[in-house]
CSV table of C-alpha atoms in Angstrom, one decimal:
chain,number,residue,atom,x,y,z
A,106,MET,CA,-75.2,-55.7,-25.6
A,107,CYS,CA,-78.8,-56.5,-24.4
A,108,ALA,CA,-77.9,-60.1,-24.1
A,109,ALA,CA,-74.9,-59.4,-21.9
A,110,VAL,CA,-77.1,-57.5,-19.4
A,111,SER,CA,-79.2,-60.5,-18.8
A,112,LEU,CA,-76.2,-62.9,-18.0
A,113,GLY,CA,-75.2,-63.9,-14.6
A,114,ASN,CA,-71.7,-63.2,-13.2
A,115,SER,CA,-70.3,-66.6,-14.1
A,116,GLU,CA,-71.9,-66.6,-17.6
A,117,LEU,CA,-70.5,-63.1,-18.2
A,118,LEU,CA,-67.0,-64.0,-17.3
A,119,ALA,CA,-67.1,-67.2,-19.4
A,120,GLY,CA,-68.6,-65.3,-22.3
A,121,LEU,CA,-66.0,-62.6,-22.1
A,122,SER,CA,-63.1,-65.2,-22.1
A,123,ALA,CA,-64.6,-66.9,-25.1
A,124,LEU,CA,-64.8,-63.6,-27.0
A,125,VAL,CA,-61.2,-62.8,-26.2
A,126,ARG,CA,-60.2,-66.2,-27.6
A,127,GLN,CA,-62.2,-65.6,-30.7
A,128,GLY,CA,-60.7,-62.2,-31.0
A,129,ASN,CA,-57.2,-63.6,-30.9
A,130,ALA,CA,-58.0,-66.2,-33.5
A,131,LEU,CA,-59.6,-63.5,-35.8
A,132,THR,CA,-56.5,-61.3,-35.3
A,133,ALA,CA,-54.2,-64.2,-36.6
A,134,GLN,CA,-56.6,-64.7,-39.5
A,135,MET,CA,-56.5,-61.0,-40.3
A,136,LEU,CA,-52.7,-61.0,-40.3
A,137,ALA,CA,-52.7,-63.9,-42.8
A,138,HIS,CA,-55.2,-62.0,-45.1
A,139,LEU,CA,-53.0,-58.9,-44.9
A,140,LEU,CA,-50.0,-60.9,-46.0
A,141,GLU,CA,-51.8,-62.5,-48.8
A,142,LEU,CA,-53.1,-59.1,-50.0
A,143,GLU,CA,-49.6,-57.7,-50.0
A,144,GLU,CA,-48.2,-60.8,-51.7
A,145,ARG,CA,-50.8,-60.3,-54.6
A,146,LEU,CA,-50.1,-56.6,-54.7
A,147,LEU,CA,-53.8,-55.9,-54.5
A,148,HIS,CA,-53.2,-52.6,-52.6
A,149,LEU,CA,-51.3,-51.3,-55.6
A,150,GLU,CA,-54.0,-52.3,-58.1
A,151,LEU,CA,-56.6,-50.4,-55.9
A,152,GLY,CA,-54.5,-47.3,-56.0
A,153,PHE,CA,-52.8,-47.4,-52.6
A,154,SER,CA,-49.1,-46.8,-52.2
A,155,SER,CA,-48.6,-49.2,-49.4
A,156,LEU,CA,-50.3,-51.8,-47.2
A,157,PHE,CA,-50.3,-49.2,-44.4
A,158,SER,CA,-52.2,-46.7,-46.5
A,159,TYR,CA,-54.7,-49.4,-47.5
A,160,CYS,CA,-55.4,-50.3,-43.8
A,161,VAL,CA,-55.8,-46.7,-42.9
A,162,GLU,CA,-57.9,-45.4,-45.9
A,163,ALA,CA,-59.8,-48.5,-47.0
A,164,LEU,CA,-60.2,-50.4,-43.7
A,165,SER,CA,-60.6,-47.3,-41.6
A,166,MET,CA,-57.9,-48.3,-39.1
A,167,SER,CA,-56.1,-45.8,-37.0
A,168,GLU,CA,-52.5,-45.1,-37.9
A,169,GLY,CA,-51.3,-46.9,-34.7
A,170,ALA,CA,-53.5,-50.0,-35.2
A,171,ALA,CA,-52.5,-50.2,-38.9
A,172,GLY,CA,-48.7,-49.9,-38.1
A,173,ARG,CA,-48.9,-52.6,-35.4
A,174,ARG,CA,-50.8,-55.0,-37.7
A,175,VAL,CA,-48.5,-54.5,-40.7
A,176,THR,CA,-45.4,-54.9,-38.6
A,177,ALA,CA,-46.9,-58.1,-36.9
A,178,ALA,CA,-47.9,-59.5,-40.3
A,179,ARG,CA,-44.4,-59.2,-41.6
A,180,VAL,CA,-43.0,-60.8,-38.5
A,181,CYS,CA,-45.4,-63.7,-39.2
A,182,ARG,CA,-44.2,-63.9,-42.8
A,183,ARG,CA,-40.6,-64.4,-41.6
A,184,PHE,CA,-41.5,-66.8,-38.7
A,185,PRO,CA,-44.9,-68.5,-39.4
A,186,GLN,CA,-45.0,-69.9,-35.9
A,187,ALA,CA,-46.0,-66.5,-34.8
A,188,PHE,CA,-49.5,-67.1,-36.2
A,189,GLN,CA,-50.1,-69.8,-33.5
A,190,HIS,CA,-48.8,-67.6,-30.7
A,191,VAL,CA,-51.1,-64.7,-31.7
A,192,ALA,CA,-54.1,-67.1,-32.1
A,193,GLN,CA,-53.5,-68.5,-28.6
A,194,GLY,CA,-53.0,-65.1,-27.0
A,195,ASP,CA,-49.5,-65.8,-26.0
A,196,LEU,CA,-48.0,-62.9,-27.8
A,197,SER,CA,-49.7,-59.6,-28.5
A,198,LEU,CA,-49.2,-57.4,-31.5
A,199,CYS,CA,-47.2,-54.9,-29.4
A,200,ALA,CA,-44.9,-57.6,-28.3
A,201,LEU,CA,-44.3,-58.7,-31.8
A,202,CYS,CA,-43.6,-55.2,-32.9
A,203,ALA,CA,-41.0,-54.8,-30.1
A,204,LEU,CA,-39.4,-58.1,-31.0
A,205,ALA,CA,-39.4,-57.5,-34.7
A,206,PRO,CA,-35.9,-56.0,-35.0
A,207,HIS,CA,-34.2,-58.6,-32.7
A,208,LEU,CA,-35.6,-61.9,-34.1
A,209,THR,CA,-33.3,-64.3,-36.0
A,210,LEU,CA,-33.6,-68.0,-37.0
A,211,GLU,CA,-31.4,-68.8,-34.0
A,212,SER,CA,-33.2,-66.7,-31.4
A,213,VAL,CA,-36.8,-66.7,-32.5
A,214,SER,CA,-37.9,-69.8,-30.5
A,215,GLU,CA,-36.2,-68.7,-27.3
A,216,LEU,CA,-37.5,-65.2,-27.5
A,217,PHE,CA,-41.0,-66.3,-28.3
A,218,GLN,CA,-41.0,-68.6,-25.3
A,219,THR,CA,-39.5,-66.0,-22.9
A,220,CYS,CA,-41.9,-63.3,-23.9
A,221,ARG,CA,-45.2,-65.4,-23.7
A,222,GLY,CA,-47.9,-63.7,-21.8
A,223,LYS,CA,-45.9,-60.6,-21.0
A,224,SER,CA,-46.9,-57.1,-21.7
A,225,ARG,CA,-45.2,-54.6,-24.0
A,226,ARG,CA,-43.4,-53.0,-21.1
A,227,GLN,CA,-42.1,-56.3,-19.8
A,228,VAL,CA,-40.9,-57.3,-23.2
A,229,GLU,CA,-39.1,-53.9,-23.6
A,230,GLU,CA,-37.3,-54.5,-20.3
A,231,LEU,CA,-36.3,-58.0,-21.3
A,232,LEU,CA,-34.9,-56.7,-24.6
A,233,ALA,CA,-33.1,-54.0,-22.8
A,234,VAL,CA,-31.3,-56.5,-20.6
A,235,ARG,CA,-30.4,-58.7,-23.6
A,236,PHE,CA,-29.8,-56.1,-26.2
A,237,PRO,CA,-28.6,-53.0,-24.4
A,238,ARG,CA,-28.3,-49.7,-26.1
A,239,PRO,CA,-26.1,-46.7,-25.4
A,240,ASP,CA,-27.7,-44.0,-23.1
A,241,VAL,CA,-29.2,-41.0,-24.7
A,242,ARG,CA,-26.6,-38.2,-25.0
A,243,GLU,CA,-27.4,-35.1,-23.1
A,244,GLN,CA,-28.2,-32.1,-25.3
A,245,ILE,CA,-28.1,-28.3,-24.5
A,246,ARG,CA,-30.3,-26.2,-26.6
A,247,ARG,CA,-29.9,-22.5,-27.0
A,248,LEU,CA,-33.1,-20.5,-26.1
A,249,PRO,CA,-34.4,-18.3,-28.9
A,250,THR,CA,-33.7,-14.6,-28.6
A,251,ARG,CA,-35.7,-11.7,-29.8
A,252,ALA,CA,-34.4,-9.3,-32.3
A,253,PRO,CA,-33.5,-6.0,-30.7
A,254,GLY,CA,-35.6,-3.0,-31.7
A,255,PRO,CA,-34.4,0.1,-33.6
A,256,ALA,CA,-31.9,2.2,-31.7
A,257,VAL,CA,-32.9,5.7,-30.9
A,258,ASN,CA,-30.3,8.3,-31.4
A,259,THR,CA,-30.9,10.9,-28.8
A,260,ARG,CA,-28.3,13.3,-30.2
A,261,ALA,CA,-30.3,13.7,-33.5
A,262,LEU,CA,-33.4,15.0,-31.7
A,263,PRO,CA,-34.5,18.5,-32.9
A,264,ARG,CA,-33.7,20.4,-29.7
A,265,ALA,CA,-33.7,23.9,-31.4
A,266,LYS,CA,-37.2,23.4,-32.7
A,267,THR,CA,-38.4,22.4,-29.3
A,268,VAL,CA,-37.0,25.7,-27.8
A,269,GLU,CA,-38.5,27.7,-30.6
A,270,ALA,CA,-41.9,26.2,-29.9
A,271,PHE,CA,-41.8,27.2,-26.2
A,272,SER,CA,-40.6,30.7,-27.1
A,273,ALA,CA,-43.1,31.4,-29.9
A,274,PRO,CA,-45.8,34.1,-29.3
A,275,PRO,CA,-49.3,33.1,-28.2
A,276,PRO,CA,-51.7,32.1,-30.9
A,277,ARG,CA,-54.4,34.4,-32.3
A,278,ALA,CA,-58.1,34.1,-31.5
A,279,GLU,CA,-59.0,32.3,-34.7
A,280,THR,CA,-56.2,29.9,-34.0
A,281,VAL,CA,-57.5,29.2,-30.5
A,282,GLU,CA,-60.9,28.5,-32.0
A,283,ALA,CA,-59.4,26.1,-34.4
A,284,PHE,CA,-57.8,24.1,-31.6
A,285,SER,CA,-60.9,24.2,-29.6
A,286,ALA,CA,-62.9,22.3,-32.2
A,287,PRO,CA,-63.2,18.5,-31.8
A,288,MET,CA,-60.5,16.8,-33.7
A,289,PRO,CA,-61.4,13.7,-35.8
A,290,GLN,CA,-60.6,10.3,-34.4
A,291,PRO,CA,-57.6,8.7,-36.1
A,292,THR,CA,-59.4,5.4,-36.9
A,293,SER,CA,-57.0,4.4,-39.7
A,294,ILE,CA,-54.0,4.9,-37.6
A,295,VAL,CA,-55.5,3.0,-34.7
A,296,SER,CA,-56.5,0.1,-36.8
A,297,ALA,CA,-53.2,0.0,-38.5
A,298,SER,CA,-51.3,0.1,-35.2
A,299,SER,CA,-53.6,-2.6,-33.7
A,300,SER,CA,-53.1,-4.9,-36.7
A,301,THR,CA,-49.4,-4.4,-36.6
A,302,SER,CA,-49.2,-5.1,-32.9
A,303,SER,CA,-51.3,-8.3,-33.3
A,304,ALA,CA,-49.1,-9.5,-36.1
A,305,GLU,CA,-45.9,-8.9,-34.1
A,306,MET,CA,-47.2,-10.7,-31.1
A,307,PRO,CA,-45.5,-14.0,-30.6
A,308,VAL,CA,-47.5,-17.1,-31.1
A,309,PRO,CA,-47.3,-19.5,-28.1
A,310,ASP,CA,-45.9,-23.0,-28.9
A,311,ARG,CA,-48.2,-25.9,-28.8
A,312,PRO,CA,-47.7,-28.2,-25.9
A,313,ARG,CA,-45.7,-31.2,-26.8
A,314,ARG,CA,-46.9,-34.6,-26.1
A,315,ALA,CA,-45.0,-36.2,-23.3
A,316,ARG,CA,-42.9,-39.1,-24.5
A,317,GLU,CA,-43.0,-42.4,-22.6
A,318,LEU,CA,-39.7,-43.5,-21.0
A,319,GLU,CA,-38.1,-46.4,-22.9
A,320,PRO,CA,-35.6,-48.7,-21.2
A,321,LEU,CA,-32.3,-48.8,-23.0
A,322,SER,CA,-30.2,-51.3,-20.9
A,323,ALA,CA,-30.4,-53.3,-17.8
A,324,ASP,CA,-29.2,-50.4,-15.5
A,325,ALA,CA,-31.6,-48.0,-17.2
A,326,SER,CA,-34.6,-50.3,-16.9
A,327,ALA,CA,-33.8,-50.9,-13.2
A,328,CYS,CA,-33.6,-47.2,-12.5
A,329,ILE,CA,-37.0,-46.7,-14.2
A,330,SER,CA,-38.7,-49.5,-12.4
A,331,GLN,CA,-37.6,-48.4,-9.0
A,332,PRO,CA,-39.6,-45.5,-7.3
A,333,MET,CA,-37.8,-42.2,-6.7
A,334,ARG,CA,-36.8,-41.5,-3.1
A,335,SER,CA,-37.5,-38.1,-1.7
A,336,TYR,CA,-34.8,-36.0,-0.2
A,337,ALA,CA,-36.6,-35.8,3.1
A,338,SER,CA,-36.1,-39.5,3.6
């Protein structure tokens, strides 16, 4: 990092391009090593259930990086010419992952040539035009409803006892003194009610991660690529 600070603009740009080329070559070599490791079943001997788990746990890759590399390595196993495209930077790992389910012996050369130097989004749009899929069916979900509380029967209220309480004679002096004394605080009742209310409170749902739009066909990809027009125009 200190060496990069002392470089001039032209040297910095040239060095960065050289590092990118080296990184592409190293990525192709890493895919070859992953394939050889899977062929020898070394991940099973080391106690890992799959090549993916070996990349995540032993090589400390993220799940997304491990999934892309495992999928791209298996594409290179089926079509060895993919190694050269990765080493030259013509095809990224994301592009190989998008092409994986559509590659055949008859279409591999054409698809590799068509998708050279394109981003993942551009590759998905090309695949949507060539291999259209049906639109996503609309779904209607029913909102969750809360369970109704216990019904109160007003007819069963003790009306007669209430009348008797109002018509009862006034209490005696000692009874008045008993009522004038400070009453103990119902701590147990308050704590029980607070715990019950906190347990019955609904827990808010976690915000879901917004899914990225994926083109399904030529019409769908065209609609996604065009900006939305406002009603005022």
